[in-house]
Coordinates of C-alpha atoms and ligand atoms in Angstrom, one line a residue:
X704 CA -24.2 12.3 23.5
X705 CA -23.5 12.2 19.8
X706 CA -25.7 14.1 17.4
X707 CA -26.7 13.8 14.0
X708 CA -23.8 12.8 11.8
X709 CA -23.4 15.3 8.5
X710 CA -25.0 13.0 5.5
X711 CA -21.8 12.4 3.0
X712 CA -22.0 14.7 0.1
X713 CA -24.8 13.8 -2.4
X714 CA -23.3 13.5 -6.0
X715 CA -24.8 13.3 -9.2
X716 CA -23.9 13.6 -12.6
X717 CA -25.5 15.3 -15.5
X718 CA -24.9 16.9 -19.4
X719 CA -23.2 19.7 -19.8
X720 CA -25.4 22.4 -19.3
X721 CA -24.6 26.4 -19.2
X722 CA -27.0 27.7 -17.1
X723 CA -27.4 27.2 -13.1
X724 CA -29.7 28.6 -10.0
X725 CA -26.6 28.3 -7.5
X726 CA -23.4 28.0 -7.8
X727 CA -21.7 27.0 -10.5
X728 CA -17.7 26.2 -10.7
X729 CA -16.0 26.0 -14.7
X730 CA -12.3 24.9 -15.4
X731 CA -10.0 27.1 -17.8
X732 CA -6.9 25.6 -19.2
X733 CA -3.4 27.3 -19.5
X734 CA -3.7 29.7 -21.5
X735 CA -7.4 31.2 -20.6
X736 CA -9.0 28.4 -23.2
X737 CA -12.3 28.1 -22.9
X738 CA -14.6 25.0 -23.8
X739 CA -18.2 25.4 -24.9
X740 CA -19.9 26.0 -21.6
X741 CA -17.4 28.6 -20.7
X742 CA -17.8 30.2 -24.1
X743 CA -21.4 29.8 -23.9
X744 CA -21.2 31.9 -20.4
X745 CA -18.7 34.4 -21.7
X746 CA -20.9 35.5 -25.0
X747 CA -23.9 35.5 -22.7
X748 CA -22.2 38.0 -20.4
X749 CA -20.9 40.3 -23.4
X750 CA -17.3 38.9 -21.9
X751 CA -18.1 40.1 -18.7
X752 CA -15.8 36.4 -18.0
X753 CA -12.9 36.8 -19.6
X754 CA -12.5 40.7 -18.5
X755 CA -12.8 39.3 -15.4
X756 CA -10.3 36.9 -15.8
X757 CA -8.1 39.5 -16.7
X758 CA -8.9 42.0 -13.8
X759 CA -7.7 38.7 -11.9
X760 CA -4.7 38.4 -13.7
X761 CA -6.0 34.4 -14.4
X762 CA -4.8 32.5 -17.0
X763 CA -5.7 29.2 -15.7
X764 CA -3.2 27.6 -14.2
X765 CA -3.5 25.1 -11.5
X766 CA -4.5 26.3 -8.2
X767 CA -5.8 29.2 -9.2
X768 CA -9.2 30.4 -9.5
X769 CA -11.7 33.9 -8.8
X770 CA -14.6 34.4 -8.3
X771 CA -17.5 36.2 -10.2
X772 CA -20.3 36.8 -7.7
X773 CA -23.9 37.5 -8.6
X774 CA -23.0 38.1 -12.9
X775 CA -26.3 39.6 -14.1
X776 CA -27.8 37.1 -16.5
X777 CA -25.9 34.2 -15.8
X778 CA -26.1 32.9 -11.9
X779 CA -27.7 33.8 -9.2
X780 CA -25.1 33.0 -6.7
X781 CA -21.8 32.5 -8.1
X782 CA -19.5 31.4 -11.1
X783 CA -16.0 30.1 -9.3
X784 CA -13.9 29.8 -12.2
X785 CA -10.8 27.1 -11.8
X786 CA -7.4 26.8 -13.5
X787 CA -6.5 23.6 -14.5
X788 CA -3.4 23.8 -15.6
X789 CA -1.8 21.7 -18.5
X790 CA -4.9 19.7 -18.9
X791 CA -2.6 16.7 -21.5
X792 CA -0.2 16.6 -18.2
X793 CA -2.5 15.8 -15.7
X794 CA -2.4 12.6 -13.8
X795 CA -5.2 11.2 -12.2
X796 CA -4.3 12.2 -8.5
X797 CA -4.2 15.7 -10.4
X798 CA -7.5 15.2 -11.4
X799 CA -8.6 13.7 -7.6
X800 CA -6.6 16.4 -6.1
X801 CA -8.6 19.5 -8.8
X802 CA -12.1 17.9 -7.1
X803 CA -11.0 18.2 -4.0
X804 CA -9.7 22.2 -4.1
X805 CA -12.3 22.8 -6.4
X806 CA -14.8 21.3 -3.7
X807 CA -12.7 23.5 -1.2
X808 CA -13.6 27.0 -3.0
X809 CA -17.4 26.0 -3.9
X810 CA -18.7 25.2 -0.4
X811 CA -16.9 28.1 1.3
X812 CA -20.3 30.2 1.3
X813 CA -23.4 29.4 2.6
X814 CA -24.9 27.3 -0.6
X815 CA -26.0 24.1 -0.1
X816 CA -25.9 23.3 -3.7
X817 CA -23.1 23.7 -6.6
X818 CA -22.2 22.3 -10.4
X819 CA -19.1 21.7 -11.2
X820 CA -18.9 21.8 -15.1
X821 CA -16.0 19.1 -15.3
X822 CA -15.1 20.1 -19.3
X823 CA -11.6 21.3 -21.5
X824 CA -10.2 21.7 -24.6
X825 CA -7.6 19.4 -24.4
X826 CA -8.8 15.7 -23.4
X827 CA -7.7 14.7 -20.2
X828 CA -5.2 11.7 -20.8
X829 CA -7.7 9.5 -18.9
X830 CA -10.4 10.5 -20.6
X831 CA -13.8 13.2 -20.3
X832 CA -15.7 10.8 -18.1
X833 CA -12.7 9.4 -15.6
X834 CA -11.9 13.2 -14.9
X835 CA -15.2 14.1 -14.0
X836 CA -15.3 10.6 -11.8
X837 CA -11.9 11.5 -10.4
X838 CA -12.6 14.9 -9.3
X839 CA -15.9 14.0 -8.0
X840 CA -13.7 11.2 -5.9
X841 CA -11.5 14.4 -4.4
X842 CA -14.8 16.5 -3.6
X843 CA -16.1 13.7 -1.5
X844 CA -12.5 13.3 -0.3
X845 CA -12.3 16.7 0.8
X846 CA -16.0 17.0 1.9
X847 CA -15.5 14.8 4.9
X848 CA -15.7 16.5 8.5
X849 CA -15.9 14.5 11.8
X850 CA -18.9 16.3 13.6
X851 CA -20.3 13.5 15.6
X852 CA -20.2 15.0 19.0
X853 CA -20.5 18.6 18.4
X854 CA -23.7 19.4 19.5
X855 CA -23.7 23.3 19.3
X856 CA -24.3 24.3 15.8
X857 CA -20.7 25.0 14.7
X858 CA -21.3 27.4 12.8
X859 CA -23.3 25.4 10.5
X860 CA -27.7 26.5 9.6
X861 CA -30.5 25.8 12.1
X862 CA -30.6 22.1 11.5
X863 CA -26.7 21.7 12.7
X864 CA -25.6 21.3 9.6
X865 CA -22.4 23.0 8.7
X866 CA -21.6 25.3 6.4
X867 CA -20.8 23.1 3.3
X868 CA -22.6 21.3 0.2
X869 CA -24.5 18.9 0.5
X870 CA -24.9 18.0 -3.4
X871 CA -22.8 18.5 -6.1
X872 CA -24.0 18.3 -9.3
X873 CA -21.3 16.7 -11.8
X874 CA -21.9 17.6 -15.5
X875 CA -19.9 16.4 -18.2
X876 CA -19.9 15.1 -21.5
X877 CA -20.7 11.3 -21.0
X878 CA -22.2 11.5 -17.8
X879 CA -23.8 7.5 -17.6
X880 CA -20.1 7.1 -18.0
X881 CA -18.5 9.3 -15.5
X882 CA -21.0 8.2 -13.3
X883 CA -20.3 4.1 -14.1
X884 CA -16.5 4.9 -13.4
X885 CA -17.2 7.0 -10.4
X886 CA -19.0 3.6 -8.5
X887 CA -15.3 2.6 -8.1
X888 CA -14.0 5.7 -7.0
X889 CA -16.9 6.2 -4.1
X890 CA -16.0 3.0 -3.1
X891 CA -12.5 4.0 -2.0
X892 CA -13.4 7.0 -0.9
X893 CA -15.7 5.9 1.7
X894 CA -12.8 3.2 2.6
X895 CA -10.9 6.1 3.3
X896 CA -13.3 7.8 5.3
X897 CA -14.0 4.9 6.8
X898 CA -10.5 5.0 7.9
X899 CA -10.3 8.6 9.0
X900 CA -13.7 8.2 11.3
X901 CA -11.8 4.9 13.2
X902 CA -8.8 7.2 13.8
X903 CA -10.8 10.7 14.7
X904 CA -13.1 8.1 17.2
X905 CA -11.7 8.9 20.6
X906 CA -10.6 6.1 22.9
X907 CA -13.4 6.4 25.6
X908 CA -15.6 5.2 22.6
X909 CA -13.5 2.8 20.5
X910 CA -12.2 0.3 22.3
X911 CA -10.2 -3.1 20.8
X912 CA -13.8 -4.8 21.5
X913 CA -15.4 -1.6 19.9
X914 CA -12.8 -1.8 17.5
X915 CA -13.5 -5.5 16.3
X916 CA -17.1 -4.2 16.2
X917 CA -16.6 -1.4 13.6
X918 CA -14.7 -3.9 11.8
X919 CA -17.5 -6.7 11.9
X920 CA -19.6 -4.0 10.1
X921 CA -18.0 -5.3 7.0
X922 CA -20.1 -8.5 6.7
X923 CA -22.8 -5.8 5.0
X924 CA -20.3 -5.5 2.0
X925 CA -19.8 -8.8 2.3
X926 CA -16.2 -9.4 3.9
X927 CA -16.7 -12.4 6.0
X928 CA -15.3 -11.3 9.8
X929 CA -14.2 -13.2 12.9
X930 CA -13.5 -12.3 16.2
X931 CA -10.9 -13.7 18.1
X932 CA -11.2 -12.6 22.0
X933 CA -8.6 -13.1 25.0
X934 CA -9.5 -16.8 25.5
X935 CA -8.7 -17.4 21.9
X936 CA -6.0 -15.5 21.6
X937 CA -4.5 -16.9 24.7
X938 CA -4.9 -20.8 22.9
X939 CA -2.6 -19.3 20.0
X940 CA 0.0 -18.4 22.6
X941 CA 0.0 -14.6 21.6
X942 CA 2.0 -14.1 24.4
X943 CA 3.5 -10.7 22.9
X944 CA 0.1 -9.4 22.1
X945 CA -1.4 -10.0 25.4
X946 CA 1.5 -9.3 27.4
X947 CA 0.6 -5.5 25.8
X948 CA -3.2 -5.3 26.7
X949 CA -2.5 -7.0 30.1
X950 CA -2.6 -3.4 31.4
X951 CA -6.1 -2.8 30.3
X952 CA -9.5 -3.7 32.0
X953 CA -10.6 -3.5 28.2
X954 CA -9.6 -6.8 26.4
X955 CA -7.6 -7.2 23.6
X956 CA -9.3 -8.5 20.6
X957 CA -8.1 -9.7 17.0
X958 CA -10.2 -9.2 14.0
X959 CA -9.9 -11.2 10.8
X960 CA -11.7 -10.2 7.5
X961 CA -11.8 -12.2 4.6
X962 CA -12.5 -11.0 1.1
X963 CA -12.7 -13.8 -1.4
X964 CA -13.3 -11.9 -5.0
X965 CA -10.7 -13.8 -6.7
X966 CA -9.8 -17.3 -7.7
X967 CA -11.1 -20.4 -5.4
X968 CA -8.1 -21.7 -3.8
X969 CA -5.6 -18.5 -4.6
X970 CA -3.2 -17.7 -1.9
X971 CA -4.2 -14.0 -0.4
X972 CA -2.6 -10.8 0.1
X973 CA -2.6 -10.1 3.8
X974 CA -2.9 -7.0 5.1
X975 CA -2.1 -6.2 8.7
X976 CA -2.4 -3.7 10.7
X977 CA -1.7 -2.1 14.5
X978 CA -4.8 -1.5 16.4
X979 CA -3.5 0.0 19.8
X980 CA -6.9 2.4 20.5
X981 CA -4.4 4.5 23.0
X982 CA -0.8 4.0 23.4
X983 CA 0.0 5.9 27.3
X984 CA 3.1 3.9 27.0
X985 CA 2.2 1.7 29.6
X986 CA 4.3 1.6 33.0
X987 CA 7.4 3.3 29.8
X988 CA 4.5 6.1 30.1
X989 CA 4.8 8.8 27.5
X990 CA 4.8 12.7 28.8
X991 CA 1.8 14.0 28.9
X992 CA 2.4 17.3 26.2
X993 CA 0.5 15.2 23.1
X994 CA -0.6 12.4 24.9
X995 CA -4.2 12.7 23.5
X996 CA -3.2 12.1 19.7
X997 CA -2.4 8.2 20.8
X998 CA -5.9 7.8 20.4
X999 CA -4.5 7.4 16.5
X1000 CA -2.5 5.1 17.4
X1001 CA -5.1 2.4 15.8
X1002 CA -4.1 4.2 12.2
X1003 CA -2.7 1.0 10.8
X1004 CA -5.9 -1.0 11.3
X1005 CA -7.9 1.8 10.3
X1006 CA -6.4 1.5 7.2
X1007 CA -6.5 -2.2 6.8
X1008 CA -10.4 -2.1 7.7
X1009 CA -11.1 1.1 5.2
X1010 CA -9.3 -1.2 2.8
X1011 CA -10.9 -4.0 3.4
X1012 CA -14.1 -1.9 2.8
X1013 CA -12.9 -0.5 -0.5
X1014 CA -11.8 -3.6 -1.9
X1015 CA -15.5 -5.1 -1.0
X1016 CA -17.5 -2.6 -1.9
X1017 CA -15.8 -2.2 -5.7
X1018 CA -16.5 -5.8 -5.5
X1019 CA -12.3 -6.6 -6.4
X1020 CA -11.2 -9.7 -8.4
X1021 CA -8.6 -10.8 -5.1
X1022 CA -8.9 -13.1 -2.3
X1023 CA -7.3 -10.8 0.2
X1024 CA -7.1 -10.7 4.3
X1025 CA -6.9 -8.0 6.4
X1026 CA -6.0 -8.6 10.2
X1027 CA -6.1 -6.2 13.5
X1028 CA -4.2 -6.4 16.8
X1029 CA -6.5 -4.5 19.1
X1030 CA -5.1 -3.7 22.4
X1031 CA -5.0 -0.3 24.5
X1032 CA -1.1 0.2 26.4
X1033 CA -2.1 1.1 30.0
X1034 CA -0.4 1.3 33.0
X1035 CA -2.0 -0.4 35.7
X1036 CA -0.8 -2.8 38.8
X1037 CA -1.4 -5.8 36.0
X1038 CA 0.6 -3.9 33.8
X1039 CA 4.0 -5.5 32.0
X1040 CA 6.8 -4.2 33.4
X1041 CA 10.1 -3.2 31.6
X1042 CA 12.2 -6.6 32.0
X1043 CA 9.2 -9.0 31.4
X1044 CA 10.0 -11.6 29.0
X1045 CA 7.3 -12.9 26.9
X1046 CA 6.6 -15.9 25.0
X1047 CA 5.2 -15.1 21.3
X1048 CA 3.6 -17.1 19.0
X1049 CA 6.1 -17.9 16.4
X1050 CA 8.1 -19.6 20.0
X1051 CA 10.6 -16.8 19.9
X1052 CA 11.0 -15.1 23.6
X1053 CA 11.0 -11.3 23.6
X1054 CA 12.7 -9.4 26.4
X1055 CA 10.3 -5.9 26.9
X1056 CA 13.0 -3.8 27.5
X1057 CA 10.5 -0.5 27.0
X1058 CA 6.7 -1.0 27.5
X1059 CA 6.5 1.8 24.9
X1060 CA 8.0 0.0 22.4
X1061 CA 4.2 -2.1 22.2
X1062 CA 3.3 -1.6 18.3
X1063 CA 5.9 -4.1 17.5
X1064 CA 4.9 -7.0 20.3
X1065 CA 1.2 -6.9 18.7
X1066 CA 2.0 -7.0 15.6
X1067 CA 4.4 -9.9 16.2
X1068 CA 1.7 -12.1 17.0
X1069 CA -0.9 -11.1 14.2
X1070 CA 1.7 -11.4 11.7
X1071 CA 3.1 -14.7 13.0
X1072 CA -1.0 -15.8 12.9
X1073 CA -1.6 -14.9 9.3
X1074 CA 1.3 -16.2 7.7
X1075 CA 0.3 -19.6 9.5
X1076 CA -3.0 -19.6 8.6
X1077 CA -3.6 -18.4 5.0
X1078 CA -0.1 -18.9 3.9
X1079 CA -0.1 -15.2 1.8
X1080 CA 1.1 -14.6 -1.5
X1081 CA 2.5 -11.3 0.2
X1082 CA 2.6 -9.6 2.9
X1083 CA 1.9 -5.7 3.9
X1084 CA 1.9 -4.2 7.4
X1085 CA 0.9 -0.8 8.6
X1086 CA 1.7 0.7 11.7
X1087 CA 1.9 4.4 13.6
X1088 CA 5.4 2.4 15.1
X1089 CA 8.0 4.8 15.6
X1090 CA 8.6 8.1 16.5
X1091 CA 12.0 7.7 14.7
X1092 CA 10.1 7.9 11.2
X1093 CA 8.8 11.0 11.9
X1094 CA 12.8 12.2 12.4
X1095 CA 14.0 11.1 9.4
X1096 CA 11.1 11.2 7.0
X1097 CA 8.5 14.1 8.1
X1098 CA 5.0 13.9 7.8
X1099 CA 5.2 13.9 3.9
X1100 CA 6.4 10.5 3.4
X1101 CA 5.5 6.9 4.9
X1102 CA 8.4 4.6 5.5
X1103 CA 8.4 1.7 3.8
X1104 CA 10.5 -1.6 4.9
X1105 CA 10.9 -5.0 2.7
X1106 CA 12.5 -8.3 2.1
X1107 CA 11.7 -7.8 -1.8
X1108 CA 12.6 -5.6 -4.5
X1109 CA 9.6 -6.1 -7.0
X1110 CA 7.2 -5.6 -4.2
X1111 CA 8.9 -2.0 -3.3
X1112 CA 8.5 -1.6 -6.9
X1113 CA 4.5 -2.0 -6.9
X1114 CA 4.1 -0.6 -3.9
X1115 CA 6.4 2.6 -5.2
X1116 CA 4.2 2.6 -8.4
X1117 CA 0.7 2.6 -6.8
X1118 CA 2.6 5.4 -4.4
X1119 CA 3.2 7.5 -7.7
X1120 CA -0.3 6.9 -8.7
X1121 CA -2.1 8.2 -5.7
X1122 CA -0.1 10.8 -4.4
X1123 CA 0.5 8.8 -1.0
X1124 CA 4.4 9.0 -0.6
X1125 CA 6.4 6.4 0.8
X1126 CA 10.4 5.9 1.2
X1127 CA 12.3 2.8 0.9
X1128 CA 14.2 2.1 3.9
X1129 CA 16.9 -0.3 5.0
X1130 CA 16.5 -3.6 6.7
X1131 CA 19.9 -5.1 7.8
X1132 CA 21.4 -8.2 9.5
X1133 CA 23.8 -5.7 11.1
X1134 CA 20.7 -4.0 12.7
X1135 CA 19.8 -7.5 14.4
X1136 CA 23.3 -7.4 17.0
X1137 CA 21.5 -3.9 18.1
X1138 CA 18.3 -5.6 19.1
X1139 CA 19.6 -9.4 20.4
X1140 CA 19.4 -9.7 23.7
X1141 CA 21.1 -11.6 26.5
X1142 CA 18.3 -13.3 28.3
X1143 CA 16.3 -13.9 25.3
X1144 CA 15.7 -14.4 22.1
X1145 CA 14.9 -11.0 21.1
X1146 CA 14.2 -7.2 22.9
X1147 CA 11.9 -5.2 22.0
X1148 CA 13.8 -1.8 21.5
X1149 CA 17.3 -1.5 19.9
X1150 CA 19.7 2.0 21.1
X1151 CA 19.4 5.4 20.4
X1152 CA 19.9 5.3 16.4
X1153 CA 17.5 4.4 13.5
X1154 CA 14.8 3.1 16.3
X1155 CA 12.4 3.3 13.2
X1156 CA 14.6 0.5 11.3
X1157 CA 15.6 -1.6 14.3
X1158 CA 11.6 -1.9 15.0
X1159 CA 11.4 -3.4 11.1
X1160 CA 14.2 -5.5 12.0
X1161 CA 12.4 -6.9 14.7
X1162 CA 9.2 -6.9 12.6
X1163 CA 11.0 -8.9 10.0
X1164 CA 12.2 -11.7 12.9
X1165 CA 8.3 -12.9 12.6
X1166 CA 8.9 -13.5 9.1
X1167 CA 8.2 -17.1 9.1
X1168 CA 9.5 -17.8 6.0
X1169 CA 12.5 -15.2 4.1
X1170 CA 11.0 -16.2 0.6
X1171 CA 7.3 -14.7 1.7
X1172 CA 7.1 -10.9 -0.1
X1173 CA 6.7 -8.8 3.0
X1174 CA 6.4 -5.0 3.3
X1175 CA 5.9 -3.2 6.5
X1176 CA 4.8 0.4 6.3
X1177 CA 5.8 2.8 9.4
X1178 CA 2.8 5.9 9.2
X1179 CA 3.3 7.6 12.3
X1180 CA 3.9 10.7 10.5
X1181 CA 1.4 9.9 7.6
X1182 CA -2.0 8.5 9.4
X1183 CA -2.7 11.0 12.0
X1184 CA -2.2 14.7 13.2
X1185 CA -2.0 15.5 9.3
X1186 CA -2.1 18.4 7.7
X1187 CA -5.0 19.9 6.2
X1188 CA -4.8 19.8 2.2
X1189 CA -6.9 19.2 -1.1
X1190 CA -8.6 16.3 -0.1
X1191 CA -8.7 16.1 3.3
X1192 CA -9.3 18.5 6.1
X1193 CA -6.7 17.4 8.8
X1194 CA -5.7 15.3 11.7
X1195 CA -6.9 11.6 10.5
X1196 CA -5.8 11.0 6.7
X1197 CA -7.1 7.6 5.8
X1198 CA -3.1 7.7 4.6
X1199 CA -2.8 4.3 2.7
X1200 CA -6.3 3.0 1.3
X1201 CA -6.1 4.8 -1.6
X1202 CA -2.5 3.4 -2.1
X1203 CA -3.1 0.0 -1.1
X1204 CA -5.8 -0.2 -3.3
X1205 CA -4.6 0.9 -6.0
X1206 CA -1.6 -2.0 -5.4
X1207 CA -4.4 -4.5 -5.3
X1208 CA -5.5 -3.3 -8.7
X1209 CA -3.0 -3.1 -10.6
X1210 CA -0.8 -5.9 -9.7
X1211 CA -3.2 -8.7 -8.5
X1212 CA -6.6 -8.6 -10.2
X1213 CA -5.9 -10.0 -13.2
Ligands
BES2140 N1 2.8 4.8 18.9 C1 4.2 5.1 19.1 C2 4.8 5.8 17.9 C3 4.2 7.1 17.5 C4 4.8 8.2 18.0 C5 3.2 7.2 16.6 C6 4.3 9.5 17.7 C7 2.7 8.4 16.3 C8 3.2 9.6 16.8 C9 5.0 3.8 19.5 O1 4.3 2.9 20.1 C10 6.1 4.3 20.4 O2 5.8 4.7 21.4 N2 7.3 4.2 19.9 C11 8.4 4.5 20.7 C12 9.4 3.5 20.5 C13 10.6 3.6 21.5 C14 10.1 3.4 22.9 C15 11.6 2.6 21.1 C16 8.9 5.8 20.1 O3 8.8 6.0 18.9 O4 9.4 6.7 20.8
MN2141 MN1 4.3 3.2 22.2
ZN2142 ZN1 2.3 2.8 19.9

C-alpha cells in the first residue's frame, strides 16, 4: 500500500563560492548591505542586483526576499535574494526559522538542487558557522512532507518525487565548522520528524503494539527499550491504564526507553508522555465532525520518543527516561462504562465519571511507574489532554502545569530559546474539592470551568512525592492540526523536541 517515502533532504556544506548551475539563494542585511558573494554577483551583473532590489522595493529586512530569474551571466536558474533583517539581533530560532522560509522560497520551482550562500556583514551573535548550521536545521525542518501513502504522483516528477529539493548545498565561511555544529542540529531535527511521522501515522497502522514498535527502533541509536505488554502491565496493577484500553481488541502496551549518557548512578529526568493512537471517546464518544484528528492524540509520546531519539543520536551527557502509555479509547461491549471505578497503581481509586476524560487515567499509571522505578530527578509530562487548553490558550501556546518554580523557569527559558511557546498555569488545592468524589478516592473529570487545570490537578494527585520537580505540559492545541509556518508544513508539529531538548542541554549536561 505505501510507496516510496521522499529521501530527507541531502545537505552539504561548502566555501563560499559566487558562482552556481541552479539555484542559488544570498542574504542582504537591513539596509541593502552586501557581503562579498553578493558584491561579487552585483559587479558581475553591472548591478543588474541591486537595481533589482530596488525595482522590488527590498532593503532586506526579514521575511522578505525577490527573485531574479535567469540573470545573464550569473545563474542559470535563479538568484532568490533573502532579507535578513538586523543580522546583530538575531537569535538562533531567527536563524532556524531564516532556513526554514528560505528553504520555503528555493524549492518552490521545479529544481532539484539549490545553494544557499549563508554570509553577512555583521557577524551573527552565534557566530558564521552556527548560522549556517542553524538555518540548515530550519531547511530540513521545513523540508519534511508525509507522502507515504500517496501513490499518484502528487504533483511531484516521474519518479513520484515531489516538487522540492532534494540537496541543498550550504556554503559558508568555515564550512568543516558549520558542518561539525550542524551534526547536533540534524540530530534534533530528525527527533522532530520523528515525532511528526508518529502523529501524521494514521491509527489503522499504528497501533499501541505498533506504537511500542516504532519506539523499540531506538535501540539502533542506542536507547535501550522495553516492552511492557497487558500481562505485565496488569502485575503493576495499572488499573487506570487498562481500564482505558479495555475497549480495544488492540492491547495496551507501555514502552520504556533508557538513555544513559550521563553519570553512572545519576537520578534521570523522566519524560512521559500520552500514547492514545485514537481517542473515539469510548462509550463518552466524541461527535463525529473532527473525529479523525484523534489519531494525534499519541502527540505526547511522539514527542517523548522523537526526544528520546534526539537526545541519543547527539549522543547527550544525561541519563534520561522516556515512557509511553499506549492505549486506543474504543467503545465496545468490554468497554468502561461512565461510573466504573478503577484501582490505579499508586492504590488511589478513580471514579470514571467520563470515558472521554482517558488521557489522564493512562497517564496516572505511567507516571505512578516511573517515579517508583527510577526515582527521577524531575519530572515532565506531555499530553494532547484537554480541549479546555485550546479555549484559553489557542494553538500558539502549550500549557504548562508545575509544583516548582525554578523548573517553570528552565522550561520557560528553553521555550524562549526555541520558539516553542508555553504558558504557566495554575495548580490549586481549591481545584481538588472540584474533582473529589463521593465513592472514591478521586473522578476523573472536574465541572464545567478550567477542565484543562482540574485534569493537572488530577495529574498532580500521582505525584508520589510533593518535593519531586514535576511539569506536565497540556499540547492539544500545539502537537497536532498545526498550522503551516517556517519550519514545518502543517497538521503534526513535532511541538516540544526541540524545547525539551534544549532543557536537557542547558540545564542538566553539565
Ligand atoms: N484527547 C482529548 C483532548 C483533545 C481535544 C486533544 C481536542 C486534541 C484536540 C481528551 O482525551 C479529551 O477528550 N478531553 C476531554 C475531557 C473532558 C471529557 C473532561 C475534553 O477536552 O473535552
Ligand atoms: Mn478523550
Ligand atoms: Zn484523549
Amino acid at each position: 500500500m505505501t510507496t516510496a517515502e521522499p529521501k530527507p533532504l541531502d545537505i552539504v556544506f561548502q566555501p563560499l563560492a559566487a558562482r552556481h548551475d541552479g539555484v542559488m539563494a544570498i542574504l542582504v542585511e537591513d539596509g541593502m548591505k552586501l557581503a562579498s558573494v553578493g558584491q561579487t554577483l552585483d559587479e558581475a551583473s553591472k548591478g543588474i542586483l541591486t537595481q533589482a532590489a530596488k525595482v522590488a522595493d527590498f532593503k532586506g529586512k526579514v521575511k522578505a526576499s525577490f527573485e531574479l530569474l535567469a540573470p545573464v551571466g550569473l545563474a542559470q536558474d535563479r538568484i532568490v535574494v533573502i532579507g535578513a533583517g538586523k543580522v546583530a539581533d538575531l537569535s538562533d530560532n531567527d536563524w532556524v526559522l531564516l532556513g526554514g522560509s528560505a528553504f520555503g522560497t528555493l524549492t518552490a520551482r521545479k529544481s532539484k538542487a539549490a545553494s544557499l550562500v549563508v554570509e553577512t556583514v555583521t557577524e551573527p551573535g552565534c557566530g558564521p558557522a552556527e548560522a549556517a548550521a542553524l538555518m540548515a536545521m530550519g531547511a530540513l525542518l521545513r523540508s519534511y512532507q508525509f507522502r507515504k501513502y500517496l501513490t499518484r504522483d502528487g504533483g511531484g516528477d516521474d519518479n513520484g518525487q515531489p516538487p522540492s529539493l532534494a540537496k541543498l548545498v550550504v556554503h559558508c565561511a568555515e564550512p568543516k565548522k558549520a558542518e561539525k555544529a550542524f551534526a547536533r542540529h540534524q540530530a534534533v531535527a530528525n527527533g522532530v520528524m520523528l515525532a511528526r511521522d508518529l502523529v501524521n501515522e494514521p491509527a489503522n497502522v499504528l497501533g499501541p503494539v505498533e506504537f511500542a514498535e516504532r519506539a523499540k527502533a531506538l535501540k539502533d541509536v542506542g536507547v535501550k527499550v522495553e516492552v511492557l505488554d497487558v500481562e505485565d502491565l496488569e502485575k503493576l496493577g495499572m488499573g487506570a491504564l487498562l481500564g482505558v484500553a479495555q475497549g480495544s481488541v488492540r492491547p495496551a502496551r507501555v514502552a520504556v526507553m533508557q538513555w544513559s549518557g550521563g553519570k553512572k548512578g545519576e537520578a534521570p529526568l523522566a519524560f512521559v508522555g500520552k500514547g492514545v493512537v485514537f481517542d473515539t471517546g469510548g462509550i463518552s464518544i466524541k461527535p463525529a465532525q473532527g473525529m479523525e484528528d484523534m489519531k494525534g492524540d499519541m502527540g505526547g509520546a511522539a514527542t517523548v520518543v522523537g526526544l528520546m531519539h534526539a537526545l541519543a543520536e547527539r549522543k547527550a551527557k544525561v541519563n534520561v527516561v522516556g515512557l509511553i502509555g499506549c492505549v486506543e479509547n474504543m467503545p465496545s461491549a468490554n468497554a468502561q462504562r461512565p461510573g466504573d471505578i478503577v484501582r490505579s497503581m499508586s492504590g488511589q481509586t478513580i471514579e470514571v465519571l467520563n470515558t472521554d476524560a482517558e488521557g489522564r487515567l493512562v497517564l496516572a499509571d505511567v507516571l505512578w511507574y516511573a517515579q517508583e522505578r527510577f526515582k527521577p530527578a524531575a519530572i515532565v509530562d506531555l499530553a494532547t489532554l484537554t480541549g479546555a487548553i485550546m479555549v484559553a490558550l489557542g494553538k500558539e501556546y502549550a500549557g504548562l502545569y508545575s509544583n516548582n518554580d525554578d523548573l517553570v523557569g528552565a522550561l520557560q527559558a528553553a521555550s524562549k530559546a526555541t520558539g516553542e511557546k508555553v504558558w504557566r498555569m495554575p495548580l490549586d488545592k481549591a481545584y481538588d474539592k472540584l474533582i473529589d468524589s463521593k465513592n472514591a478516592d478521586v473522578k476523573n473529570i472536574g465541572g464545567r470551568w478550567g477542565g484543562a487545570c482540574t485534569a493537572a490537578q488530577f495529574l498532580q494527585r500521582f505525584i508520589k512525592d510533593k518535593a519531586t520537580p514535576w511539569a506536565h505540559l497540556d499540547i492539544a492545541g500545539t502537537a497536532m492540526d498545526s498550522g503551516r509556518n517556517e519550519i514545518s508544513q502543517g497538521w503534526a508539529s513535532g511541538w516540544g523536541v526541540r524545547l525539551l531538548d534544549r532543557f536537557v542541554a542547558d540545564g542538566y549536561e553539565g
